PDB file of C-alpha atoms in Angstrom:
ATOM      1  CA  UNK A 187       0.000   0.000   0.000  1.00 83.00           C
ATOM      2  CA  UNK A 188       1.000   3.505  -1.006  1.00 90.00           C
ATOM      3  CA  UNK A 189       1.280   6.286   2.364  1.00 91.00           C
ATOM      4  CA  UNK A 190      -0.908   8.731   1.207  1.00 88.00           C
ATOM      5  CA  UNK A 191      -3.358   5.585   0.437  1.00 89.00           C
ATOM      6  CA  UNK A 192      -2.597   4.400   3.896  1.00 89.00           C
ATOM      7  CA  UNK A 193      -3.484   7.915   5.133  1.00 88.00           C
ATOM      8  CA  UNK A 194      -6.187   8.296   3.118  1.00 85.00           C
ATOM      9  CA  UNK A 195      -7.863   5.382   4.249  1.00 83.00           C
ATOM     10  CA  UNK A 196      -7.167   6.394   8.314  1.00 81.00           C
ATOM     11  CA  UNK A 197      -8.491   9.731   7.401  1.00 78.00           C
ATOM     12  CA  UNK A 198     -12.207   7.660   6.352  1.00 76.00           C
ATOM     13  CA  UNK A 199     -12.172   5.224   8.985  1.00 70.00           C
ATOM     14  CA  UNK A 200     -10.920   7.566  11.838  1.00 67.00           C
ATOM     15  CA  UNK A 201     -10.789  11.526  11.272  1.00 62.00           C
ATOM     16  CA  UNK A 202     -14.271  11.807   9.751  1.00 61.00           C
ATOM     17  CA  UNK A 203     -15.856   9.800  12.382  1.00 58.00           C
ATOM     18  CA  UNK A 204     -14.001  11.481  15.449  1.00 57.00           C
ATOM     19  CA  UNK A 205     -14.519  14.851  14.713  1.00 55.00           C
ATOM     20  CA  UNK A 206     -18.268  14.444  13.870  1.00 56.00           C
ATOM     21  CA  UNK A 207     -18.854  13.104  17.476  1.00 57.00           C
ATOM     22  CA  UNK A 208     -16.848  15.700  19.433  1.00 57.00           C
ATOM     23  CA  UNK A 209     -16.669  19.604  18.609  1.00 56.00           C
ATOM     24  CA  UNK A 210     -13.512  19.427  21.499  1.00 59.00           C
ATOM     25  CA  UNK A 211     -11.194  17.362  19.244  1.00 61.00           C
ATOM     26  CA  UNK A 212      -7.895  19.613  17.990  1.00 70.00           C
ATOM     27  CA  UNK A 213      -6.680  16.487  16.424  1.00 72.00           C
ATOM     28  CA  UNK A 214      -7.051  13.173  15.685  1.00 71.00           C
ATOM     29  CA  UNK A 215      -4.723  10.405  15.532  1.00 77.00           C
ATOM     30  CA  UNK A 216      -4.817   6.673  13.849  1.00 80.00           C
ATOM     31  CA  UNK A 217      -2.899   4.280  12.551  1.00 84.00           C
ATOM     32  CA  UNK A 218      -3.267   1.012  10.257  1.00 85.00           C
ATOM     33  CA  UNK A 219      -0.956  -1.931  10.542  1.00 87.00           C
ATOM     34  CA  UNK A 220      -0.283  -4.470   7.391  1.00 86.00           C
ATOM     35  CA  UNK A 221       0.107  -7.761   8.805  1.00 84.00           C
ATOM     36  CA  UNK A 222       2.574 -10.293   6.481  1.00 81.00           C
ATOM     37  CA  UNK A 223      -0.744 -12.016   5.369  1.00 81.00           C
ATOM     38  CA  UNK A 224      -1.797  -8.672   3.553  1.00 81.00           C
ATOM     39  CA  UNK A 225      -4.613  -7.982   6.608  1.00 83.00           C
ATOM     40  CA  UNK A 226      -5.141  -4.573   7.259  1.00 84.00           C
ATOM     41  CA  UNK A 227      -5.858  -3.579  11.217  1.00 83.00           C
ATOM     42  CA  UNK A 228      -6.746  -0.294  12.164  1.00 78.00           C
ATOM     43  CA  UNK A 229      -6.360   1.477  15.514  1.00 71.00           C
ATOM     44  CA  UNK A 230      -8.840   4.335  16.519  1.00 56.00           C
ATOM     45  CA  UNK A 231      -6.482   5.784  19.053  1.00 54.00           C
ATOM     46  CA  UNK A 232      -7.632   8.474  21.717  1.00 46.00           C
ATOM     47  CA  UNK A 233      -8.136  12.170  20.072  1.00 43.00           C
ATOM     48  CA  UNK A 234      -5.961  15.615  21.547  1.00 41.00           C
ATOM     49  CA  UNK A 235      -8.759  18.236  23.086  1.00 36.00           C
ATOM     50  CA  UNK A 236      -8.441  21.639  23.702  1.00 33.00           C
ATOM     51  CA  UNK A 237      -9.121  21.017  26.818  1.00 29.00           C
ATOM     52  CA  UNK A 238      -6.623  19.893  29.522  1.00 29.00           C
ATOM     53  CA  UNK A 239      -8.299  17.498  31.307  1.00 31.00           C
ATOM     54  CA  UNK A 240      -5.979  16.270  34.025  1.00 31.00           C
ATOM     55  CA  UNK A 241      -3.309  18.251  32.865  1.00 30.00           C
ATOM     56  CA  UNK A 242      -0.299  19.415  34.761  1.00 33.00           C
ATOM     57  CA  UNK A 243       0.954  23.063  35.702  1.00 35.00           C
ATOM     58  CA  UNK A 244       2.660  23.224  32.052  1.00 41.00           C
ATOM     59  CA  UNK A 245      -0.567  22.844  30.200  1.00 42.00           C
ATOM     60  CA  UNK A 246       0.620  19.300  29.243  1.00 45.00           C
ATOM     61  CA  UNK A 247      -0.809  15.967  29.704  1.00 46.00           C
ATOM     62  CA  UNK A 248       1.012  13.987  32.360  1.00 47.00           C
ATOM     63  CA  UNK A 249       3.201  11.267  31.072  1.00 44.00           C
ATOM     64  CA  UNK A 250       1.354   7.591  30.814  1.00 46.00           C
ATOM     65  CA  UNK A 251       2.753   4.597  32.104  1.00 47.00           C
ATOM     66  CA  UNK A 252       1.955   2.646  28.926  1.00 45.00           C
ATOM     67  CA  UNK A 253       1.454   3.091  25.250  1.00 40.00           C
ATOM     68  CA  UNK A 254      -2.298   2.522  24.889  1.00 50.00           C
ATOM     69  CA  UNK A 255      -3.400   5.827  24.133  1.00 53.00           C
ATOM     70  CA  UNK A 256      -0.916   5.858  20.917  1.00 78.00           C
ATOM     71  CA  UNK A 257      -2.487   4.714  18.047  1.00 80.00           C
ATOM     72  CA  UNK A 258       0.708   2.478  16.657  1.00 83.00           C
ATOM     73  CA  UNK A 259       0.790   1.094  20.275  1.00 77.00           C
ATOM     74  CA  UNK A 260      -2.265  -0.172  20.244  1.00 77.00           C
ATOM     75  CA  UNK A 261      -1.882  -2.019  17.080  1.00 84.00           C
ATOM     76  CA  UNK A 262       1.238  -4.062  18.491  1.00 85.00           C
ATOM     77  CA  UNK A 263      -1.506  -6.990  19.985  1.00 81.00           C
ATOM     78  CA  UNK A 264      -2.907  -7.409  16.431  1.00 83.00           C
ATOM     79  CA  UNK A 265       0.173  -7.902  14.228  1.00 86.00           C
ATOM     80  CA  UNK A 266       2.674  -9.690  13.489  1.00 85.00           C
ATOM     81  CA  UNK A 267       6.415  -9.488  13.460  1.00 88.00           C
ATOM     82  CA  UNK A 268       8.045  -7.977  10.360  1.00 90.00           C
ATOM     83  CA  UNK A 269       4.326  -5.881   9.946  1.00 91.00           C
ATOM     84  CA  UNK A 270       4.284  -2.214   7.896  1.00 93.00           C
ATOM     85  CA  UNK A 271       2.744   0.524  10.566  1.00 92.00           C
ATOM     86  CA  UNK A 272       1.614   3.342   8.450  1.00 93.00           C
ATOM     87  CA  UNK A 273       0.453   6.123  11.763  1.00 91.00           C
ATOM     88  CA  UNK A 274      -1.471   9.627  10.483  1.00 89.00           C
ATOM     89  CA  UNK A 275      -2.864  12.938  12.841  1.00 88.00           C
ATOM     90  CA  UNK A 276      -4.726  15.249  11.038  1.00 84.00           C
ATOM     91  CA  UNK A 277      -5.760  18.721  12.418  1.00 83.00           C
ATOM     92  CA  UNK A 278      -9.234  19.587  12.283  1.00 75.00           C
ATOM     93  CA  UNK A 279      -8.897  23.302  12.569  1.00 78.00           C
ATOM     94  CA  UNK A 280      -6.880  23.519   9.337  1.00 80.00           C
ATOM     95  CA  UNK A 281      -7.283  20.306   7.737  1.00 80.00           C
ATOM     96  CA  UNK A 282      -3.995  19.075   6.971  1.00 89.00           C
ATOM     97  CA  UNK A 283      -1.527  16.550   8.549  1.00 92.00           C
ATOM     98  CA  UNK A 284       0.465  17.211  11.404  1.00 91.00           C
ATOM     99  CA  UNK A 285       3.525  15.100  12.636  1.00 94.00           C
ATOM    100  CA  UNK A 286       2.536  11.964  13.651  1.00 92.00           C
ATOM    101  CA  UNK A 287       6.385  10.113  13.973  1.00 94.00           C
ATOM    102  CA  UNK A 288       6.483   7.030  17.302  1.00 92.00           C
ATOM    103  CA  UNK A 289       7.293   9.243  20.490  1.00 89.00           C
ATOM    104  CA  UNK A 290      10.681   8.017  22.585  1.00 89.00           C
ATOM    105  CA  UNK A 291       7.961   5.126  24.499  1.00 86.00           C
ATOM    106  CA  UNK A 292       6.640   3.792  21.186  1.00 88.00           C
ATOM    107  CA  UNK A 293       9.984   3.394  19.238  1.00 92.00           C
ATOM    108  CA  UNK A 294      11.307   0.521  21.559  1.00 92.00           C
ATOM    109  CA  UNK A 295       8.008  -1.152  21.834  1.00 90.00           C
ATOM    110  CA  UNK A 296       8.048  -1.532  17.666  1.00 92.00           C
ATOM    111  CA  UNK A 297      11.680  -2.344  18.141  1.00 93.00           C
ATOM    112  CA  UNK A 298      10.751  -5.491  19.948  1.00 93.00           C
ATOM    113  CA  UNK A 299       8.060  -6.339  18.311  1.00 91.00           C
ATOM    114  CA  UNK A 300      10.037  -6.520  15.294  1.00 92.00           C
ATOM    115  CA  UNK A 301       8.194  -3.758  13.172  1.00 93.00           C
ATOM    116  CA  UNK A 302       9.470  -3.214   9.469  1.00 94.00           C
ATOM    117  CA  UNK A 303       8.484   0.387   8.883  1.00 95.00           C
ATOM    118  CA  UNK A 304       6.507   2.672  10.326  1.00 95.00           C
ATOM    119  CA  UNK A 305       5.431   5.399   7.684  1.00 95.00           C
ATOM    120  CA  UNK A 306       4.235   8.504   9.605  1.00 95.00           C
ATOM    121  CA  UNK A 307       2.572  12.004   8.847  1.00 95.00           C
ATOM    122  CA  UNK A 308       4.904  15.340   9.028  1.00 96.00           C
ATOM    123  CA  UNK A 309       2.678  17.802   7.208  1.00 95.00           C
ATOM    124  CA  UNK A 310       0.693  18.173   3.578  1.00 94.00           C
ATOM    125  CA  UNK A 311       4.109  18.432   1.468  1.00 96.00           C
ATOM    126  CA  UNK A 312       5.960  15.731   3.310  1.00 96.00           C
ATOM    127  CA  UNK A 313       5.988  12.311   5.407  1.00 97.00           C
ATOM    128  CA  UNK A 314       8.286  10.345   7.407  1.00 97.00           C
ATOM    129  CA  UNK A 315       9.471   6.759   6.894  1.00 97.00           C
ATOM    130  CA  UNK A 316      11.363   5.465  10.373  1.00 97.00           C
ATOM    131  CA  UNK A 317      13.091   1.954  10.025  1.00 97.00           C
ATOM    132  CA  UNK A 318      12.910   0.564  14.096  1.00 95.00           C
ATOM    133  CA  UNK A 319      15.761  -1.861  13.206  1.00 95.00           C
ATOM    134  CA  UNK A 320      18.451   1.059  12.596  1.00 95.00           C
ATOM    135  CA  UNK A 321      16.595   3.350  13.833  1.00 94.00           C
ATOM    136  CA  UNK A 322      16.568   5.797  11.122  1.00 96.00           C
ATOM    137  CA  UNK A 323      14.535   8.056   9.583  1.00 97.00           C
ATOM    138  CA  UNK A 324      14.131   9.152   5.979  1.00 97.00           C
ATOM    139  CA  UNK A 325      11.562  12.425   4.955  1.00 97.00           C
ATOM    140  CA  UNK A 326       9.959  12.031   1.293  1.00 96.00           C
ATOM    141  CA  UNK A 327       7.775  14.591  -0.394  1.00 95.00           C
ATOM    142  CA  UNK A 328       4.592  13.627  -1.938  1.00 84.00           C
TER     143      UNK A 328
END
């Protein structure tokens, strides 16, 4: 599967839906996973609000003790090793793609379980393509 198809498709399945339901969301964030039997799984991950809801004296949500508000995190039950993570957030106040690359807990949870890719959103010229075995990242233009 092509990115953009791959963020096309998260944009249907998640973005649209979301921000229907909730007038709060600032952005959404999803991911799809390609299992090595060609089966697609998506992730509807948790959405960022405007609102700080349990937020600390920087404005920021505390830190969580485990990745299963991150949309690639919670795809790591469903695949399988050697899987192609393809992870998208879209703002809804300007309607365009934000960055969307594994944060610092992610990365070593897609290390381990033995990720391929992970193909990620930077913004509407550009995305991210972040190789968890050498840890590397390489930006291509659309």
């Amino acid at each position: 599967m092509k990115p953009l198809e791959a963020f096309n498709l998260i944009d249907k399945f998640i973005f649209n839906a979301r921000c229907s339901e909730d007038i709060h969301i600032k952005s959404v964030i999803g991911a799809l996973g390609i299992r090595k039997d060609g089966a697609i799984i998506r992730s509807v991950n948790g959405s960022i609000r405007n609102s700080f809801d349990s937020s600390n004296s920087t404005g920021k949500n505390p830190p969580s003790k485990s990745n299963r508000y991150h949309a690639e995190g919670r795809l790591l039950n469903k695949i399988d090793s050697g899987a192609t993570i393809y992870v998208s957030r879209r703002r809804r106040d300007i309607h365009e793609y934000a960055m969307a690359r594994p944060c610092d807990r992610c990365r070593p949870k897609l290390i381990s379980y033995r990720v391929n890719k992970v193909f990620y959103t930077i913004n509407n010229d550009c995305y991210g393509i972040w190789t968890p075995s050498s840890d590397t990242d390489k930006i291509i233009f659309f």
